[in-house]
Coordinates of C-alpha atoms (C1' of nucleotides) in Angstrom, one line a residue:
Chain A
X1 CA -20.8 -21.2 -3.5
X2 CA -21.0 -19.1 -6.2
X3 CA -22.1 -15.6 -7.7
X4 CA -23.0 -14.3 -10.9
X5 CA -21.7 -11.4 -12.0
X6 CA -24.0 -8.4 -13.9
X7 CA -20.5 -5.9 -13.3
X8 CA -17.1 -6.1 -14.7
X9 CA -14.3 -8.1 -12.7
X10 CA -11.4 -9.3 -13.1
X11 CA -10.6 -11.4 -10.0
X12 CA -6.9 -11.7 -10.6
X13 CA -6.0 -8.9 -11.8
X14 CA -8.1 -7.1 -8.6
X15 CA -5.3 -9.9 -6.6
X16 CA -1.8 -9.1 -8.7
X17 CA -1.7 -5.2 -8.5
X18 CA -0.5 -5.1 -5.2
X19 CA -3.1 -4.0 -3.1
X20 CA -3.4 -6.9 -0.9
X21 CA -0.2 -9.0 0.3
X22 CA -1.8 -12.1 2.0
X23 CA -3.6 -13.7 -1.0
X24 CA -1.7 -16.7 -3.2
X25 CA -2.8 -18.2 -6.3
X26 CA -2.8 -22.1 -6.3
X27 CA -4.0 -22.9 -9.4
X28 CA -6.7 -20.9 -11.1
X29 CA -7.7 -21.0 -6.8
X30 CA -6.3 -17.8 -4.7
X31 CA -6.5 -18.5 -1.3
X32 CA -6.8 -15.3 1.1
X33 CA -6.2 -14.1 4.1
X34 CA -8.3 -11.2 5.8
X35 CA -9.2 -10.5 9.2
X36 CA -10.6 -13.4 10.7
X37 CA -11.6 -15.2 7.2
X38 CA -10.2 -17.6 5.4
X39 CA -11.3 -18.4 2.0
X40 CA -10.5 -19.2 -1.3
X41 CA -12.6 -17.9 -4.3
X42 CA -11.9 -18.4 -8.1
X43 CA -13.4 -16.9 -11.6
X44 CA -14.7 -19.8 -14.0
X45 CA -15.7 -16.8 -16.5
X46 CA -16.1 -12.7 -16.7
X47 CA -19.3 -13.2 -15.4
X48 CA -18.7 -16.2 -12.4
X49 CA -16.9 -16.2 -9.2
X50 CA -16.9 -19.5 -6.7
X51 CA -15.7 -19.3 -3.4
X52 CA -15.9 -21.3 0.1
X53 CA -15.3 -19.6 3.4
X54 CA -17.4 -16.8 3.4
X55 CA -20.6 -15.5 1.9
X56 CA -21.6 -13.5 -0.9
X57 CA -22.5 -10.9 0.8
X58 CA -19.0 -10.8 2.1
X59 CA -17.1 -11.4 -1.4
X60 CA -19.0 -8.1 -2.6
X61 CA -17.8 -6.2 0.0
X62 CA -14.6 -7.5 -0.3
X63 CA -14.1 -6.8 -3.9
X64 CA -15.9 -3.8 -4.4
X65 CA -18.2 -5.0 -6.7
X66 CA -21.0 -2.2 -5.5
X67 CA -18.6 0.2 -6.3
X68 CA -19.7 1.4 -10.1
X69 CA -17.4 1.0 -12.1
X70 CA -18.7 2.2 -15.8
X71 CA -19.6 5.8 -14.0
X72 CA -15.6 5.6 -12.3
X73 CA -13.8 5.0 -15.9
X74 CA -15.9 7.8 -17.1
X75 CA -15.5 10.2 -14.3
X76 CA -11.5 9.5 -13.7
X77 CA -10.6 10.0 -18.2
X78 CA -9.9 12.5 -18.2
X79 CA -6.9 12.1 -21.0
X80 CA -4.9 9.6 -23.3
X81 CA -2.4 7.9 -20.7
X82 CA -5.2 6.9 -18.4
X83 CA -7.6 6.2 -20.7
X84 CA -4.8 3.4 -22.0
X85 CA -4.6 2.0 -18.2
X86 CA -8.3 1.6 -17.7
X87 CA -8.4 0.3 -21.6
X88 CA -5.5 -2.1 -20.2
X89 CA -6.7 -3.3 -17.1
X90 CA -11.0 -3.4 -17.4
X91 CA -12.1 -5.0 -14.5
X92 CA -9.4 -3.7 -11.9
X93 CA -11.3 -3.0 -8.6
X94 CA -10.2 -1.8 -4.9
X95 CA -10.5 -4.7 -2.6
X96 CA -11.7 -3.5 1.3
X97 CA -9.6 -5.0 3.5
X98 CA -9.8 -5.0 6.8
X99 CA -8.6 -1.8 8.7
X100 CA -5.9 -2.8 11.3
X101 CA -4.5 -5.6 9.1
X102 CA -4.3 -2.9 6.4
X103 CA -3.1 -0.1 8.8
X104 CA 0.0 -2.6 10.0
X105 CA 0.7 -4.3 6.7
X106 CA 1.8 -0.5 5.0
X107 CA 4.0 0.6 8.1
X108 CA 5.4 -2.5 7.3
X109 CA 5.7 -1.7 3.6
X110 CA 8.0 1.2 3.4
X111 CA 11.4 1.7 1.5
X112 CA 10.6 -2.3 0.6
X113 CA 9.6 -4.3 -2.9
X114 CA 6.2 -6.2 -2.4
X115 CA 8.0 -9.3 -2.6
X116 CA 10.1 -8.5 0.4
X117 CA 6.3 -6.9 2.5
X118 CA 4.7 -10.2 1.7
X119 CA 7.2 -11.9 2.5
X120 CA 7.4 -10.1 5.9
X121 CA 3.5 -9.8 6.5
X122 CA 4.2 -13.9 6.5
X123 CA 6.4 -14.0 9.0
X124 CA 4.3 -11.7 11.1
X125 CA 1.2 -13.7 11.1
X126 CA 3.6 -17.0 11.3
X127 CA 5.5 -16.2 14.7
X128 CA 2.1 -13.8 16.4
X129 CA -1.2 -14.8 14.7
X130 CA -3.6 -17.6 15.4
X131 CA -3.2 -20.7 13.2
X132 CA -6.0 -22.1 11.7
X133 CA -7.1 -25.0 9.4
X134 CA -8.8 -24.3 5.7
X135 CA -8.9 -26.7 3.1
X136 CA -6.7 -29.2 4.2
X137 CA -3.9 -26.5 4.4
X138 CA -2.0 -24.4 7.2
X139 CA -2.9 -20.4 7.8
X140 CA -2.3 -17.8 9.5
X141 CA -5.2 -14.7 10.9
X142 CA -3.1 -11.6 10.9
X143 CA -2.6 -11.4 15.0
X144 CA -4.8 -8.0 16.4
X145 CA -3.3 -4.9 17.3
X146 CA -3.0 -6.4 21.1
X147 CA -1.0 -9.3 20.0
X148 CA 1.9 -7.0 18.7
X149 CA 1.1 -4.5 21.4
X150 CA 2.7 -7.6 23.6
X151 CA 5.6 -8.9 21.1
X152 CA 8.8 -7.7 22.0
X153 CA 10.4 -5.2 18.9
X154 CA 13.1 -8.1 19.5
X155 CA 10.6 -10.5 18.0
X156 CA 9.2 -7.8 15.7
X157 CA 13.1 -7.4 14.2
X158 CA 12.7 -11.1 13.6
X159 CA 10.6 -10.9 11.1
X160 CA 12.3 -8.5 8.6
X161 CA 11.4 -6.0 10.2
X162 CA 14.7 -3.8 10.6
X163 CA 13.5 0.0 12.0
X164 CA 10.1 -0.6 11.2
X165 CA 10.2 -3.2 14.3
X166 CA 9.3 -0.4 16.8
X167 CA 7.0 1.5 14.9
X168 CA 4.5 -1.4 14.4
X169 CA 4.7 -2.4 17.7
X170 CA 4.2 1.6 18.7
X171 CA 0.9 1.7 16.9
X172 CA -0.4 -2.0 18.1
X173 CA 0.1 0.0 21.9
X174 CA -1.0 2.8 20.9
X175 CA -4.7 1.3 19.0
X176 CA -4.6 -1.8 21.5
X177 CA -4.2 0.8 25.0
X178 CA -6.6 3.4 23.5
X179 CA -9.0 1.0 22.0
X180 CA -9.0 2.6 18.3
X181 CA -11.7 0.9 16.5
X182 CA -10.4 2.0 13.2
X183 CA -13.9 0.8 11.5
X184 CA -15.1 4.4 12.9
X185 CA -13.1 6.0 10.7
X186 CA -15.0 4.9 7.9
X187 CA -17.4 7.4 8.6
X188 CA -15.7 10.4 9.5
X189 CA -14.1 12.4 6.5
X190 CA -11.5 11.9 4.2
X191 CA -9.2 14.9 6.0
X192 CA -10.5 14.2 9.4
X193 CA -9.7 10.5 9.1
X194 CA -6.7 11.1 7.7
X195 CA -5.5 13.5 9.9
X196 CA -6.2 10.6 13.3
X197 CA -3.7 7.5 11.2
X198 CA -1.6 10.9 10.7
X199 CA -1.3 10.6 14.7
X200 CA 0.4 6.4 15.0
X201 CA 4.1 5.9 14.7
X202 CA 5.3 4.7 11.0
X203 CA 2.2 6.8 9.6
X204 CA 3.2 9.4 6.9
X205 CA 1.2 10.7 4.3
X206 CA 2.0 8.0 1.9
X207 CA 0.8 5.1 4.0
X208 CA -2.3 6.9 5.6
X209 CA -3.8 7.5 2.3
X210 CA -2.8 3.6 1.7
X211 CA -4.8 2.8 4.5
X212 CA -8.2 5.2 3.2
X213 CA -7.9 4.2 -0.1
X214 CA -7.4 0.1 0.5
X215 CA -9.6 -0.3 4.0
X216 CA -11.8 2.7 4.9
X217 CA -13.4 3.4 1.3
X218 CA -12.1 6.8 0.6
X219 CA -12.3 7.0 -2.9
X220 CA -10.6 10.1 -3.5
X221 CA -7.3 9.3 -1.4
X222 CA -4.0 9.5 -3.9
X223 CA -0.8 7.7 -2.2
X224 CA 1.9 9.5 -4.0
X225 CA 4.3 6.4 -4.0
X226 CA 7.9 6.3 -5.9
X227 CA 5.9 5.2 -9.2
X228 CA 3.3 7.0 -9.0
X229 CA 5.6 10.3 -8.9
X230 CA 7.2 9.0 -11.6
X231 CA 4.1 8.7 -13.3
X232 CA 3.1 12.6 -12.7
X233 CA 6.6 14.4 -13.4
X234 CA 7.5 11.6 -16.6
X235 CA 3.5 12.2 -18.2
X236 CA 2.1 14.9 -16.2
X237 CA 4.5 17.2 -16.2
X238 CA 2.9 19.9 -18.1
X239 CA 0.4 21.0 -14.9
X240 CA 2.7 22.0 -13.0
X241 CA 5.5 24.6 -12.6
X242 CA 8.7 23.6 -14.5
X243 CA 10.2 25.1 -11.3
X244 CA 8.2 22.0 -9.7
X245 CA 9.3 19.1 -11.6
X246 CA 13.2 20.1 -11.1
X247 CA 13.0 20.3 -8.0
X248 CA 10.9 17.0 -7.7
X249 CA 13.8 15.4 -10.1
X250 CA 16.5 17.1 -7.5
X251 CA 15.7 14.2 -4.6
X252 CA 14.2 11.1 -4.0
X253 CA 12.4 11.5 -1.5
X254 CA 9.2 13.9 -0.9
X255 CA 8.9 16.9 1.1
X256 CA 5.4 16.7 3.0
X257 CA 4.6 19.8 1.2
X258 CA 5.6 18.4 -2.1
X259 CA 3.4 15.4 -1.5
X260 CA 0.6 17.5 -0.9
X261 CA 1.0 19.5 -3.3
X262 CA 0.7 16.5 -5.9
X263 CA -1.7 14.5 -4.1
X264 CA -4.3 17.7 -4.6
X265 CA -3.5 18.2 -8.4
X266 CA -4.4 14.2 -8.5
X267 CA -7.8 15.1 -6.5
X268 CA -8.7 17.7 -8.5
X269 CA -7.6 17.0 -12.0
X270 CA -9.4 12.8 -11.6
X271 CA -12.2 14.0 -8.9
X272 CA -14.0 12.4 -6.0
X273 CA -12.9 8.3 -8.0
X274 CA -9.4 9.8 -7.9
X275 CA -8.1 7.1 -5.9
X276 CA -9.2 4.1 -9.1
X277 CA -7.1 6.5 -10.8
X278 CA -4.1 6.4 -8.8
X279 CA -4.8 2.5 -8.5
X280 CA -4.6 1.9 -12.4
X281 CA -2.0 3.9 -12.9
X282 CA 0.4 2.5 -10.5
X283 CA -0.4 -0.5 -12.2
X284 CA 0.0 0.0 -15.0
X285 CA 3.0 2.0 -15.1
X286 CA 5.1 -1.2 -12.9
X287 CA 3.6 -3.6 -16.1
X288 CA 5.3 -1.5 -18.4
X289 CA 8.3 -2.1 -16.9
X290 CA 8.6 -5.8 -15.5
Chain B
dT1 C1' 5.8 26.8 10.3
dC2 C1' 8.3 24.8 6.1
dC3 C1' 12.2 22.2 3.9
dT4 C1' 16.2 19.8 3.8
dA5 C1' 20.0 16.1 5.0
dG6 C1' 21.1 11.9 6.6
dC7 C1' 19.5 8.1 8.5
dC8 C1' 16.8 4.2 9.4
dT9 C1' 16.9 -2.9 8.0
dT10 C1' 15.5 -5.5 5.0
dT11 C1' 15.4 -8.0 0.0
dA12 C1' 15.7 -8.9 -4.2
dC13 C1' 17.3 -8.2 -8.7
dC14 C1' 20.9 -6.8 -11.7
Chain C
dA1 C1' 30.6 -9.0 -5.8
dG2 C1' 29.1 -4.9 -5.5
dG3 C1' 25.6 -1.7 -6.3
dT4 C1' 20.7 -0.1 -6.5
dA5 C1' 15.8 0.2 -5.5
dA6 C1' 11.9 -0.5 -3.3
dA7 C1' 3.5 1.3 -2.3
dG8 C1' 9.0 6.2 3.3
dG9 C1' 9.1 8.2 8.0
dC10 C1' 11.8 10.5 11.6
dT11 C1' 14.9 14.0 13.2
dA12 C1' 18.1 18.1 13.7
dG13 C1' 19.1 22.1 12.1

DNA sequence: TCCTAGCCTTTACC
DNA sequence: AGGTAAAGGCTAG
């Protein structure tokens, strides 16, 4: 199937920038797994997508093609620094992931780099997920909450999870036992959904914001990880008291109070699409380092 | 109530 | 080879 785009979109950029961990490039095709969907997709020109395994409606939703990117760029374009990021990565869109997979993924992601996260999620899927065949290749769906609730902590540790294994297992048990429907969180406010996510073991403010932004459509969510903290300290220091900036420099991890202060600043400064600003800034900072 | 220090595994890259 | 950094969270004090 194919889709003619009448909006700005860069498929490679959107899949490369660390939002999703289970999409792999083979030649000019991307093979993606999300929920119970396995599909391949490529962009043959700036205005043309080809894909197999899903329909145009799914592609439109998954890749955020209905987001008004022009309006979003105007809205968050507050200073020369973000302007440079917006210009360099035009067409980067927020992907709408499966909420359970996203929640589990970011519990696994704490204190890991992206390559390590991808490896861990692959092992979890291979060891506990359903095996599928697509386009002559073998894939594994990400395991359901029920599957992971039934797995032992020891089995999960073997996936490279380390100390995170018990958190993932405990969260899977809660989701399964209480029959939590994460899709319903989409209809809650940002603050209420964040409170609910915060209740899960292994989920702090940062993981909650990632789930809100990458799977629940809360575009005001502004995850503050080590990279974003660096960006704020190095480029937005004038927006905070010198005292506060020095305090941030003294220790590596953020207290919840410091996190909330940075997060609230960004939401006030960048506005309702702060999450888009975060994604552009994050990718900009990482690309400059590599 | 809020903050801090110390701890938690694994992996990749230097 | 040893050290460091990595899309952090939990607990004690």
